[in-house]
Amino acid sequence: MQLTHADVTAAAERIAGHTRPVVLAQADAETVPVAGNVWLALEHMQHTGSFKARGAANFVLAHQEQRRLPKVGITLASGGNAGVAGAWAARLADSTATVFVPDATPAVKLARLQTVGAQVLCGNGGYAEAAAECERFAAVSGALRSHAYDDPYIAAGAGTLLEEIVAQFPDLDTVLVAVGGGGLLAGITVSANHHGVRVVAVEPENCRAFNAALAAGAPVDVGIDSIAADSLGARRVTPMALSAAAEGDVQSVLVTDKQIASARQTLWDTRRLAVEHGAATALAALLSGSYVPSPGEQVAVIVCGANTDPSDLVAR
């Protein structure tokens, strides 16, 4: 699946009016004490609480245009955010979504799934088991199989985020993005390659599907053990991300769970932003020194999701 910039611009046209334009907020020294000029891309304010709404809307609306959206609706496996977005997007087309979730899906994400009207079924295990159950359901029911990240419509929709960032911030040098299965990374990188922007792909050190794939030269299975695993816990990265990375300026960095938790707390302390651990992972690379901008470097950090229980954020 070769993703192109034309796919991203087509997605931008398709989802216009359905998704919220991203809000950029300049980070002061209290939040990000680094040399560069840093902006936070507050995509956690998107419909459904994450960037996933972009890809889901593009997927559903594209299949509706092609008259390939069955009456039984769509189905997907998800740790939460993609499922919430899929169910929300299905409603744009007066359709429905059946979502298979891993056993460890957080209660806050299960509640969000129910709020948007998804039929939620347990996958009896981790994400891989949920995906297998979803495949069987699609084969029996005729539902349209969607994917949390490994689909060109999903990735192209995600790429519209950087198109909006560059439109507001044309001097952008670098974008930092958290990586799970690589759908967001693939879309962002295709757009970044077109605009001449460097991409810093940030992963938890024990959820490093993209980093491991770069080292191996191909997608490989990795172990999953991180506080951000509910959103970044893919065992294998999509090949689209590797393909896009091979054509651009992409740097892979790893951060620890402690650094992720600290970045999440910093967003709460300094901006009162309650976000997921996965959404704080990109910022963790700056705060920990895993990525150090040059003086004057223009940097955007994608804050990608807010479907979280904020009760563990300590008031300070």
Coordinates of C-alpha atoms in Angstrom, one line a residue, residues 10-291:
A10 CA -8.2 14.0 -1.2
A11 CA -8.9 13.0 2.4
A12 CA -8.7 16.7 3.5
E13 CA -11.4 17.6 0.9
R14 CA -13.5 14.6 1.9
I15 CA -13.6 15.2 5.6
A16 CA -13.8 19.0 5.5
G17 CA -16.7 20.2 7.6
H18 CA -16.8 16.9 9.5
T19 CA -13.7 17.2 11.6
R20 CA -12.4 20.1 13.8
P21 CA -9.4 22.1 12.6
V22 CA -6.4 21.6 14.8
V23 CA -5.6 24.3 17.4
L24 CA -2.0 25.3 17.8
A25 CA -0.8 26.7 21.1
Q26 CA 2.7 28.1 21.6
A27 CA 4.6 26.4 24.4
D28 CA 6.3 28.7 26.9
A29 CA 9.5 27.9 28.8
E30 CA 7.5 26.6 31.8
T31 CA 6.1 23.8 29.7
V32 CA 9.0 23.1 27.3
P33 CA 12.3 24.6 28.4
V34 CA 14.2 23.9 25.1
A35 CA 16.1 25.9 22.5
G36 CA 13.6 25.7 19.7
N37 CA 10.3 27.5 19.1
V38 CA 7.7 24.9 20.1
W39 CA 4.0 24.7 19.3
L40 CA 1.6 22.1 20.7
A41 CA -0.9 20.7 18.2
L42 CA -3.9 20.1 20.4
E43 CA -5.5 17.3 18.4
H44 CA -6.9 15.8 21.7
M45 CA -9.7 18.4 21.2
Q46 CA -10.8 16.6 18.0
H47 CA -14.2 14.8 17.8
T48 CA -14.0 11.5 19.7
G49 CA -11.0 12.9 21.7
S50 CA -8.3 11.8 19.3
F51 CA -6.8 12.2 15.9
K52 CA -8.5 8.9 14.9
A53 CA -11.6 10.8 13.9
R54 CA -9.8 12.0 10.8
G55 CA -8.9 8.6 9.4
A56 CA -12.2 7.0 10.4
A57 CA -14.2 9.7 8.7
N58 CA -12.1 9.4 5.5
F59 CA -12.6 5.6 5.6
V60 CA -16.3 5.6 6.0
L61 CA -17.1 8.5 3.7
A62 CA -14.8 7.1 0.9
H63 CA -16.5 3.7 1.1
Q64 CA -19.9 5.4 1.1
E65 CA -18.9 7.3 -2.1
Q66 CA -18.0 4.1 -3.7
R67 CA -21.2 2.4 -2.6
R68 CA -19.2 -0.2 -0.7
L69 CA -20.6 0.5 2.8
P70 CA -22.9 -2.5 3.7
K71 CA -26.1 -2.2 5.6
V72 CA -24.6 -4.1 8.5
G73 CA -22.0 -1.4 8.9
I74 CA -18.3 -1.6 9.7
T75 CA -16.3 -3.6 12.2
L76 CA -12.8 -3.1 13.7
A77 CA -10.6 -4.2 16.5
S78 CA -9.4 -1.4 18.8
G79 CA -7.9 -0.6 22.2
G80 CA -10.4 2.2 22.3
N81 CA -9.6 5.3 20.3
A82 CA -10.0 3.8 16.8
G83 CA -13.2 2.1 17.9
V84 CA -14.7 5.3 19.2
A85 CA -13.7 7.1 16.1
G86 CA -15.1 4.3 13.9
A87 CA -18.4 4.3 15.6
W88 CA -18.6 8.1 15.4
A89 CA -17.7 8.1 11.7
A90 CA -20.2 5.4 11.0
R91 CA -22.9 7.7 12.2
L92 CA -21.9 10.3 9.6
A93 CA -23.1 7.8 7.0
D94 CA -26.2 6.7 9.1
S95 CA -24.4 3.4 9.7
T96 CA -23.2 1.4 12.7
A97 CA -19.9 -0.1 14.1
T98 CA -19.1 -3.3 15.9
V99 CA -15.9 -3.0 17.8
F100 CA -13.8 -5.8 19.3
V101 CA -11.7 -4.7 22.2
P102 CA -8.8 -6.3 24.1
D103 CA -9.5 -7.4 27.7
A104 CA -7.3 -4.6 29.1
T105 CA -9.2 -1.8 27.4
P106 CA -9.5 1.0 30.0
A107 CA -13.0 1.6 31.4
V108 CA -13.0 5.2 30.2
K109 CA -12.6 4.1 26.6
L110 CA -15.3 1.4 27.0
A111 CA -17.6 4.1 28.3
R112 CA -16.8 6.3 25.3
L113 CA -17.5 3.4 22.9
Q114 CA -20.9 3.0 24.5
T115 CA -21.6 6.8 24.3
V116 CA -21.1 6.9 20.5
G117 CA -23.3 3.8 20.0
A118 CA -20.8 1.1 19.2
Q119 CA -21.7 -2.5 19.7
V120 CA -18.8 -3.6 21.9
L121 CA -17.6 -7.2 22.0
C122 CA -14.6 -8.6 23.9
G123 CA -11.7 -10.1 21.9
N124 CA -10.8 -12.6 24.7
G125 CA -7.2 -11.6 25.0
G126 CA -5.0 -8.8 23.6
Y127 CA -5.3 -6.8 20.4
A128 CA -4.2 -9.7 18.2
E129 CA -7.0 -11.9 19.6
A130 CA -9.5 -9.0 19.2
A131 CA -8.4 -8.6 15.6
A132 CA -8.9 -12.3 14.9
E133 CA -12.4 -12.2 16.3
C134 CA -13.1 -9.1 14.2
E135 CA -12.0 -10.9 11.1
R136 CA -14.3 -13.9 11.8
F137 CA -17.2 -11.5 12.5
A138 CA -16.6 -9.7 9.2
A139 CA -16.5 -12.9 7.2
V140 CA -19.8 -14.2 8.7
S141 CA -21.7 -10.9 8.9
G142 CA -20.6 -9.1 5.8
A143 CA -19.5 -6.0 7.8
L144 CA -16.9 -3.8 6.2
R145 CA -13.6 -4.5 7.9
S146 CA -11.8 -1.4 9.0
H147 CA -8.4 -1.3 10.7
A148 CA -7.1 0.8 13.5
Y149 CA -4.0 2.0 11.5
D150 CA -3.1 -0.3 8.6
D151 CA -5.3 1.1 5.9
P152 CA -4.6 3.8 3.3
Y153 CA -7.8 5.7 4.0
I154 CA -7.1 5.7 7.7
A155 CA -3.5 6.9 7.2
A156 CA -4.4 9.5 4.6
G157 CA -7.0 10.9 7.0
A158 CA -4.5 11.1 9.7
G159 CA -2.1 13.0 7.4
T160 CA -4.6 15.8 7.1
L161 CA -3.4 16.9 10.5
L162 CA 0.0 18.0 9.3
E163 CA -1.6 19.7 6.3
E164 CA -3.5 21.9 8.8
I165 CA -0.4 22.5 11.0
V166 CA 1.7 23.6 8.0
A167 CA -1.1 25.9 6.8
Q168 CA -1.0 27.7 10.1
F169 CA 2.8 27.3 10.7
P170 CA 4.5 27.5 7.2
D171 CA 8.0 27.8 8.7
L172 CA 7.7 24.5 10.4
D173 CA 11.0 22.5 10.6
T174 CA 10.1 19.5 12.7
V175 CA 7.1 17.6 13.9
L176 CA 7.2 15.1 16.8
V177 CA 4.6 12.4 16.7
A178 CA 3.9 9.4 19.0
V179 CA 3.8 6.0 17.2
G180 CA 1.8 2.9 17.9
G181 CA 0.9 1.0 14.7
G182 CA 2.1 3.8 12.5
G183 CA -1.1 5.0 10.8
L184 CA -0.6 8.5 12.1
L185 CA 3.1 8.3 11.4
A186 CA 2.5 7.2 7.8
G187 CA 0.0 10.0 7.0
I188 CA 2.1 12.6 8.8
T189 CA 5.3 11.5 7.1
V190 CA 3.8 11.6 3.6
S191 CA 2.6 15.1 4.2
A192 CA 5.9 16.1 5.9
N193 CA 7.9 14.7 2.9
H194 CA 5.9 16.9 0.6
H195 CA 6.5 20.0 2.7
G196 CA 10.1 19.4 3.6
V197 CA 9.5 18.8 7.3
R198 CA 11.5 16.5 9.5
V199 CA 9.6 13.9 11.5
V200 CA 10.6 12.6 14.9
A201 CA 8.8 9.3 15.6
V202 CA 8.5 8.8 19.4
E203 CA 7.8 5.4 21.0
P204 CA 7.8 4.0 24.5
E205 CA 11.0 1.9 24.9
N206 CA 8.9 -1.2 25.4
C207 CA 6.4 -0.5 22.6
R208 CA 8.9 0.0 19.8
A209 CA 7.3 -1.5 16.7
F210 CA 8.6 1.3 14.3
N211 CA 12.0 1.5 15.9
A212 CA 12.4 -2.3 15.6
A213 CA 11.2 -2.3 12.0
L214 CA 13.8 0.3 11.1
A215 CA 16.5 -1.8 12.6
A216 CA 15.3 -5.0 10.8
G217 CA 14.4 -3.3 7.5
A218 CA 10.9 -4.7 7.7
P219 CA 8.0 -4.9 10.1
V220 CA 8.6 -7.3 12.9
D221 CA 6.6 -8.3 16.0
V222 CA 7.7 -6.7 19.3
G223 CA 6.8 -7.1 22.9
I224 CA 4.3 -4.7 24.5
D225 CA 4.9 -3.4 28.1
S226 CA 4.1 0.3 28.7
I227 CA 1.7 2.6 30.5
A228 CA 0.9 3.9 27.0
A229 CA 0.1 0.5 25.6
D230 CA -3.6 1.1 25.4
S231 CA -3.0 3.5 22.6
L232 CA 0.5 2.8 21.4
G233 CA 0.6 -1.0 21.9
A234 CA 0.8 -2.4 18.4
R235 CA 2.9 -5.5 18.0
R236 CA 3.8 -4.6 14.4
V237 CA 4.0 -1.3 12.5
T238 CA 2.2 -0.8 9.2
P239 CA 4.5 -1.1 6.1
M240 CA 3.1 2.3 4.9
A241 CA 5.0 4.0 7.7
L242 CA 8.3 2.3 6.7
S243 CA 7.7 3.2 3.1
A244 CA 7.0 6.9 3.9
A245 CA 10.0 7.1 6.3
A246 CA 12.3 5.7 3.6
E247 CA 11.5 8.7 1.4
G248 CA 11.9 11.5 4.0
D249 CA 13.8 12.8 7.0
V250 CA 12.5 10.6 9.9
Q251 CA 14.3 10.1 13.2
S252 CA 13.2 7.4 15.7
V253 CA 13.6 8.0 19.4
L254 CA 12.5 6.0 22.5
V255 CA 11.3 7.3 25.9
T256 CA 10.7 5.6 29.2
D257 CA 7.4 5.2 30.9
K258 CA 8.7 7.5 33.7
Q259 CA 9.4 10.2 31.1
I260 CA 6.0 9.7 29.5
A261 CA 4.2 10.0 32.9
S262 CA 6.3 13.1 33.7
A263 CA 5.4 14.8 30.4
R264 CA 1.7 14.0 30.9
Q265 CA 1.9 15.6 34.4
T266 CA 3.6 18.6 32.9
L267 CA 0.8 19.2 30.5
W268 CA -1.6 19.1 33.4
D269 CA 0.6 21.3 35.7
T270 CA 1.3 24.0 33.2
R271 CA -1.6 24.0 30.8
R272 CA -4.3 22.0 32.6
L273 CA -4.5 19.5 29.7
A274 CA -5.6 16.1 30.8
V275 CA -4.4 13.7 28.1
E276 CA -3.6 10.0 27.6
H277 CA -0.1 8.7 28.3
G278 CA 0.2 8.0 24.6
A279 CA -0.6 11.7 23.8
A280 CA 2.2 12.8 26.1
T281 CA 4.7 10.5 24.5
A282 CA 5.8 12.9 21.8
L283 CA 6.4 15.7 24.3
A284 CA 8.4 13.3 26.5
A285 CA 11.0 13.3 23.8
L286 CA 11.6 17.0 24.2
L287 CA 11.4 17.1 28.0
S288 CA 13.7 14.1 28.4
G289 CA 16.3 15.3 25.9
S290 CA 15.8 12.3 23.7
Y291 CA 15.3 14.9 20.9

